[in-house]
JSON list of C-alpha atoms in Angstrom, two decimals:
[
{"chain": "A", "resi": 28, "resn": "GLN", "atom": "CA", "xyz": [4.75, 0.57, -17.28]},
{"chain": "A", "resi": 29, "resn": "VAL", "atom": "CA", "xyz": [4.86, 0.82, -13.50]},
{"chain": "A", "resi": 30, "resn": "GLN", "atom": "CA", "xyz": [3.21, 3.92, -12.08]},
{"chain": "A", "resi": 31, "resn": "PHE", "atom": "CA", "xyz": [2.38, 5.20, -8.63]},
{"chain": "A", "resi": 32, "resn": "VAL", "atom": "CA", "xyz": [-0.29, 7.84, -7.97]},
{"chain": "A", "resi": 33, "resn": "GLU", "atom": "CA", "xyz": [-0.28, 9.37, -4.51]},
{"chain": "A", "resi": 34, "resn": "SER", "atom": "CA", "xyz": [-3.19, 11.31, -2.99]},
{"chain": "A", "resi": 35, "resn": "GLY", "atom": "CA", "xyz": [-4.63, 12.49, 0.30]},
{"chain": "A", "resi": 36, "resn": "GLY", "atom": "CA", "xyz": [-2.24, 15.26, 1.24]},
{"chain": "A", "resi": 37, "resn": "GLY", "atom": "CA", "xyz": [-3.23, 18.70, 2.42]},
{"chain": "A", "resi": 38, "resn": "LEU", "atom": "CA", "xyz": [-2.77, 21.47, 4.95]},
{"chain": "A", "resi": 39, "resn": "VAL", "atom": "CA", "xyz": [-3.38, 20.46, 8.56]},
{"chain": "A", "resi": 40, "resn": "GLN", "atom": "CA", "xyz": [-2.69, 21.86, 12.00]},
{"chain": "A", "resi": 41, "resn": "PRO", "atom": "CA", "xyz": [-0.13, 20.24, 14.29]},
{"chain": "A", "resi": 42, "resn": "GLY", "atom": "CA", "xyz": [-1.57, 17.28, 16.16]},
{"chain": "A", "resi": 43, "resn": "ARG", "atom": "CA", "xyz": [-4.10, 16.43, 13.49]},
{"chain": "A", "resi": 44, "resn": "SER", "atom": "CA", "xyz": [-4.22, 13.40, 11.18]},
{"chain": "A", "resi": 45, "resn": "LEU", "atom": "CA", "xyz": [-4.11, 12.60, 7.49]},
{"chain": "A", "resi": 46, "resn": "ARG", "atom": "CA", "xyz": [-4.42, 9.39, 5.50]},
{"chain": "A", "resi": 47, "resn": "LEU", "atom": "CA", "xyz": [-2.40, 9.10, 2.32]},
{"chain": "A", "resi": 48, "resn": "SER", "atom": "CA", "xyz": [-3.22, 6.66, -0.47]},
{"chain": "A", "resi": 49, "resn": "CYS", "atom": "CA", "xyz": [-1.09, 5.26, -3.26]},
{"chain": "A", "resi": 50, "resn": "ALA", "atom": "CA", "xyz": [-2.55, 3.54, -6.32]},
{"chain": "A", "resi": 51, "resn": "ALA", "atom": "CA", "xyz": [0.00, 1.26, -7.95]},
{"chain": "A", "resi": 52, "resn": "SER", "atom": "CA", "xyz": [-0.18, -0.05, -11.48]},
{"chain": "A", "resi": 53, "resn": "LYS", "atom": "CA", "xyz": [2.11, -3.02, -11.14]},
{"chain": "A", "resi": 54, "resn": "SER", "atom": "CA", "xyz": [1.85, -6.71, -11.78]},
{"chain": "A", "resi": 55, "resn": "ASN", "atom": "CA", "xyz": [2.51, -9.11, -8.93]},
{"chain": "A", "resi": 56, "resn": "PHE", "atom": "CA", "xyz": [2.00, -6.26, -6.49]},
{"chain": "A", "resi": 57, "resn": "ARG", "atom": "CA", "xyz": [1.36, -8.65, -3.65]},
{"chain": "A", "resi": 58, "resn": "LEU", "atom": "CA", "xyz": [4.92, -9.99, -3.96]},
{"chain": "A", "resi": 59, "resn": "ASP", "atom": "CA", "xyz": [6.58, -6.60, -3.48]},
{"chain": "A", "resi": 60, "resn": "ASP", "atom": "CA", "xyz": [7.61, -4.76, -0.37]},
{"chain": "A", "resi": 61, "resn": "MET", "atom": "CA", "xyz": [6.12, -1.28, -0.65]},
{"chain": "A", "resi": 62, "resn": "ALA", "atom": "CA", "xyz": [7.25, 1.91, 1.02]},
{"chain": "A", "resi": 63, "resn": "TRP", "atom": "CA", "xyz": [6.50, 5.56, 1.61]},
{"chain": "A", "resi": 64, "resn": "TYR", "atom": "CA", "xyz": [9.19, 8.19, 1.27]},
{"chain": "A", "resi": 65, "resn": "ARG", "atom": "CA", "xyz": [9.17, 11.95, 1.69]},
{"chain": "A", "resi": 66, "resn": "ARG", "atom": "CA", "xyz": [11.14, 14.97, 0.59]},
{"chain": "A", "resi": 67, "resn": "ALA", "atom": "CA", "xyz": [11.09, 18.02, 2.80]},
{"chain": "A", "resi": 68, "resn": "PRO", "atom": "CA", "xyz": [11.97, 21.46, 1.40]},
{"chain": "A", "resi": 69, "resn": "GLY", "atom": "CA", "xyz": [15.71, 21.71, 0.80]},
{"chain": "A", "resi": 70, "resn": "LYS", "atom": "CA", "xyz": [16.35, 18.10, 1.81]},
{"chain": "A", "resi": 71, "resn": "GLN", "atom": "CA", "xyz": [16.89, 14.78, 0.11]},
{"chain": "A", "resi": 72, "resn": "ARG", "atom": "CA", "xyz": [14.18, 12.18, -0.18]},
{"chain": "A", "resi": 73, "resn": "GLU", "atom": "CA", "xyz": [14.08, 9.96, 2.89]},
{"chain": "A", "resi": 74, "resn": "PHE", "atom": "CA", "xyz": [12.51, 6.69, 3.93]},
{"chain": "A", "resi": 75, "resn": "VAL", "atom": "CA", "xyz": [9.35, 6.88, 6.03]},
{"chain": "A", "resi": 76, "resn": "ALA", "atom": "CA", "xyz": [7.80, 3.41, 6.27]},
{"chain": "A", "resi": 77, "resn": "ARG", "atom": "CA", "xyz": [7.86, 0.02, 4.55]},
{"chain": "A", "resi": 78, "resn": "ILE", "atom": "CA", "xyz": [5.40, -2.83, 4.49]},
{"chain": "A", "resi": 79, "resn": "ARG", "atom": "CA", "xyz": [6.68, -6.20, 3.39]},
{"chain": "A", "resi": 80, "resn": "SER", "atom": "CA", "xyz": [4.81, -8.63, 1.19]},
{"chain": "A", "resi": 81, "resn": "SER", "atom": "CA", "xyz": [4.26, -10.66, 4.36]},
{"chain": "A", "resi": 82, "resn": "GLY", "atom": "CA", "xyz": [2.62, -7.68, 6.05]},
{"chain": "A", "resi": 83, "resn": "GLY", "atom": "CA", "xyz": [5.38, -6.81, 8.50]},
{"chain": "A", "resi": 84, "resn": "ALA", "atom": "CA", "xyz": [6.27, -3.13, 8.73]},
{"chain": "A", "resi": 85, "resn": "ASP", "atom": "CA", "xyz": [9.28, -0.93, 9.46]},
{"chain": "A", "resi": 86, "resn": "TYR", "atom": "CA", "xyz": [9.33, 2.75, 10.28]},
{"chain": "A", "resi": 87, "resn": "ALA", "atom": "CA", "xyz": [11.78, 5.61, 10.42]},
{"chain": "A", "resi": 88, "resn": "ASP", "atom": "CA", "xyz": [12.53, 6.60, 14.00]},
{"chain": "A", "resi": 89, "resn": "SER", "atom": "CA", "xyz": [10.99, 10.01, 13.41]},
{"chain": "A", "resi": 90, "resn": "VAL", "atom": "CA", "xyz": [7.53, 8.58, 12.66]},
{"chain": "A", "resi": 91, "resn": "ARG", "atom": "CA", "xyz": [7.41, 5.35, 14.65]},
{"chain": "A", "resi": 92, "resn": "GLY", "atom": "CA", "xyz": [4.37, 5.28, 16.91]},
{"chain": "A", "resi": 93, "resn": "ARG", "atom": "CA", "xyz": [2.61, 8.04, 14.95]},
{"chain": "A", "resi": 94, "resn": "PHE", "atom": "CA", "xyz": [2.38, 6.65, 11.40]},
{"chain": "A", "resi": 95, "resn": "THR", "atom": "CA", "xyz": [0.94, 3.32, 10.25]},
{"chain": "A", "resi": 96, "resn": "ILE", "atom": "CA", "xyz": [1.50, 1.81, 6.82]},
{"chain": "A", "resi": 97, "resn": "SER", "atom": "CA", "xyz": [-0.95, -0.67, 5.35]},
{"chain": "A", "resi": 98, "resn": "ARG", "atom": "CA", "xyz": [-1.79, -2.28, 2.04]},
{"chain": "A", "resi": 99, "resn": "ASP", "atom": "CA", "xyz": [-4.71, -3.77, 0.16]},
{"chain": "A", "resi": 100, "resn": "ASN", "atom": "CA", "xyz": [-3.42, -6.29, -2.36]},
{"chain": "A", "resi": 101, "resn": "ALA", "atom": "CA", "xyz": [-6.83, -6.78, -3.95]},
{"chain": "A", "resi": 102, "resn": "LYS", "atom": "CA", "xyz": [-7.10, -3.07, -4.72]},
{"chain": "A", "resi": 103, "resn": "ILE", "atom": "CA", "xyz": [-3.35, -2.67, -5.40]},
{"chain": "A", "resi": 104, "resn": "MET", "atom": "CA", "xyz": [-3.20, 0.17, -2.89]},
{"chain": "A", "resi": 105, "resn": "VAL", "atom": "CA", "xyz": [-0.83, 1.30, -0.16]},
{"chain": "A", "resi": 106, "resn": "TYR", "atom": "CA", "xyz": [-1.87, 3.64, 2.66]},
{"chain": "A", "resi": 107, "resn": "LEU", "atom": "CA", "xyz": [-0.15, 5.78, 5.26]},
{"chain": "A", "resi": 108, "resn": "GLN", "atom": "CA", "xyz": [-2.14, 6.82, 8.30]},
{"chain": "A", "resi": 109, "resn": "MET", "atom": "CA", "xyz": [-0.42, 9.79, 9.88]},
{"chain": "A", "resi": 110, "resn": "ASN", "atom": "CA", "xyz": [-1.41, 10.85, 13.37]},
{"chain": "A", "resi": 111, "resn": "SER", "atom": "CA", "xyz": [-0.08, 13.51, 15.72]},
{"chain": "A", "resi": 112, "resn": "LEU", "atom": "CA", "xyz": [1.39, 15.40, 12.79]},
{"chain": "A", "resi": 113, "resn": "ARG", "atom": "CA", "xyz": [4.23, 17.84, 13.44]},
{"chain": "A", "resi": 114, "resn": "PRO", "atom": "CA", "xyz": [5.55, 20.77, 11.40]},
{"chain": "A", "resi": 115, "resn": "GLU", "atom": "CA", "xyz": [8.66, 18.73, 10.62]},
{"chain": "A", "resi": 116, "resn": "ASP", "atom": "CA", "xyz": [6.46, 16.20, 8.80]},
{"chain": "A", "resi": 117, "resn": "THR", "atom": "CA", "xyz": [5.88, 18.82, 6.10]},
{"chain": "A", "resi": 118, "resn": "ALA", "atom": "CA", "xyz": [7.06, 17.29, 2.83]},
{"chain": "A", "resi": 119, "resn": "ILE", "atom": "CA", "xyz": [6.03, 15.78, -0.45]},
{"chain": "A", "resi": 120, "resn": "TYR", "atom": "CA", "xyz": [5.19, 12.13, 0.16]},
{"chain": "A", "resi": 121, "resn": "TYR", "atom": "CA", "xyz": [5.85, 9.42, -2.41]},
{"chain": "A", "resi": 122, "resn": "CYS", "atom": "CA", "xyz": [5.28, 5.69, -2.61]},
{"chain": "A", "resi": 123, "resn": "ASN", "atom": "CA", "xyz": [7.42, 3.15, -4.42]},
{"chain": "A", "resi": 124, "resn": "THR", "atom": "CA", "xyz": [8.66, -0.36, -3.92]},
{"chain": "A", "resi": 125, "resn": "GLY", "atom": "CA", "xyz": [10.81, -1.11, -0.90]},
{"chain": "A", "resi": 126, "resn": "PHE", "atom": "CA", "xyz": [14.00, -0.17, -2.75]},
{"chain": "A", "resi": 127, "resn": "GLY", "atom": "CA", "xyz": [12.58, 2.64, -4.82]},
{"chain": "A", "resi": 128, "resn": "ASP", "atom": "CA", "xyz": [13.11, 0.65, -7.98]},
{"chain": "A", "resi": 129, "resn": "TYR", "atom": "CA", "xyz": [10.67, 2.45, -10.24]},
{"chain": "A", "resi": 130, "resn": "PRO", "atom": "CA", "xyz": [10.06, 5.96, -11.57]},
{"chain": "A", "resi": 131, "resn": "TRP", "atom": "CA", "xyz": [8.72, 8.30, -8.94]},
{"chain": "A", "resi": 132, "resn": "GLY", "atom": "CA", "xyz": [5.20, 9.66, -9.14]},
{"chain": "A", "resi": 133, "resn": "GLN", "atom": "CA", "xyz": [4.15, 13.25, -8.54]},
{"chain": "A", "resi": 134, "resn": "GLY", "atom": "CA", "xyz": [3.78, 12.71, -4.83]},
{"chain": "A", "resi": 135, "resn": "THR", "atom": "CA", "xyz": [1.27, 14.40, -2.54]},
{"chain": "A", "resi": 136, "resn": "GLN", "atom": "CA", "xyz": [2.04, 17.52, -0.54]},
{"chain": "A", "resi": 137, "resn": "VAL", "atom": "CA", "xyz": [1.58, 17.44, 3.23]},
{"chain": "A", "resi": 138, "resn": "THR", "atom": "CA", "xyz": [1.87, 20.74, 5.06]},
{"chain": "A", "resi": 139, "resn": "VAL", "atom": "CA", "xyz": [1.62, 20.86, 8.84]},
{"chain": "A", "resi": 140, "resn": "SER", "atom": "CA", "xyz": [1.21, 24.37, 10.11]},
{"chain": "A", "resi": 141, "resn": "SER", "atom": "CA", "xyz": [-0.86, 26.39, 12.54]}
]
């Protein structure tokens, strides 16, 4: 059964940084594109960043230049380094494959507030 466990969220002030982690229990992990998504209060889940099996990355316009996605295939982990956080980044963050093919985990709450 494929599962994703996200961690690393918290309450931070605007301009600060957080690093999110996602532990994936999935075979052939290294062959999958992996992605981070987020759901802000009252909004639908949206794409944040994707890292391909080759290592190339794509970002939503709203986070490009501030967020960096990475992966460790040996540890079956995906990371999201978030810098220069803004109040509008407040959301629950989830990881999944590049197309969101599998059941969603619990996510990790990120709150950006002064």
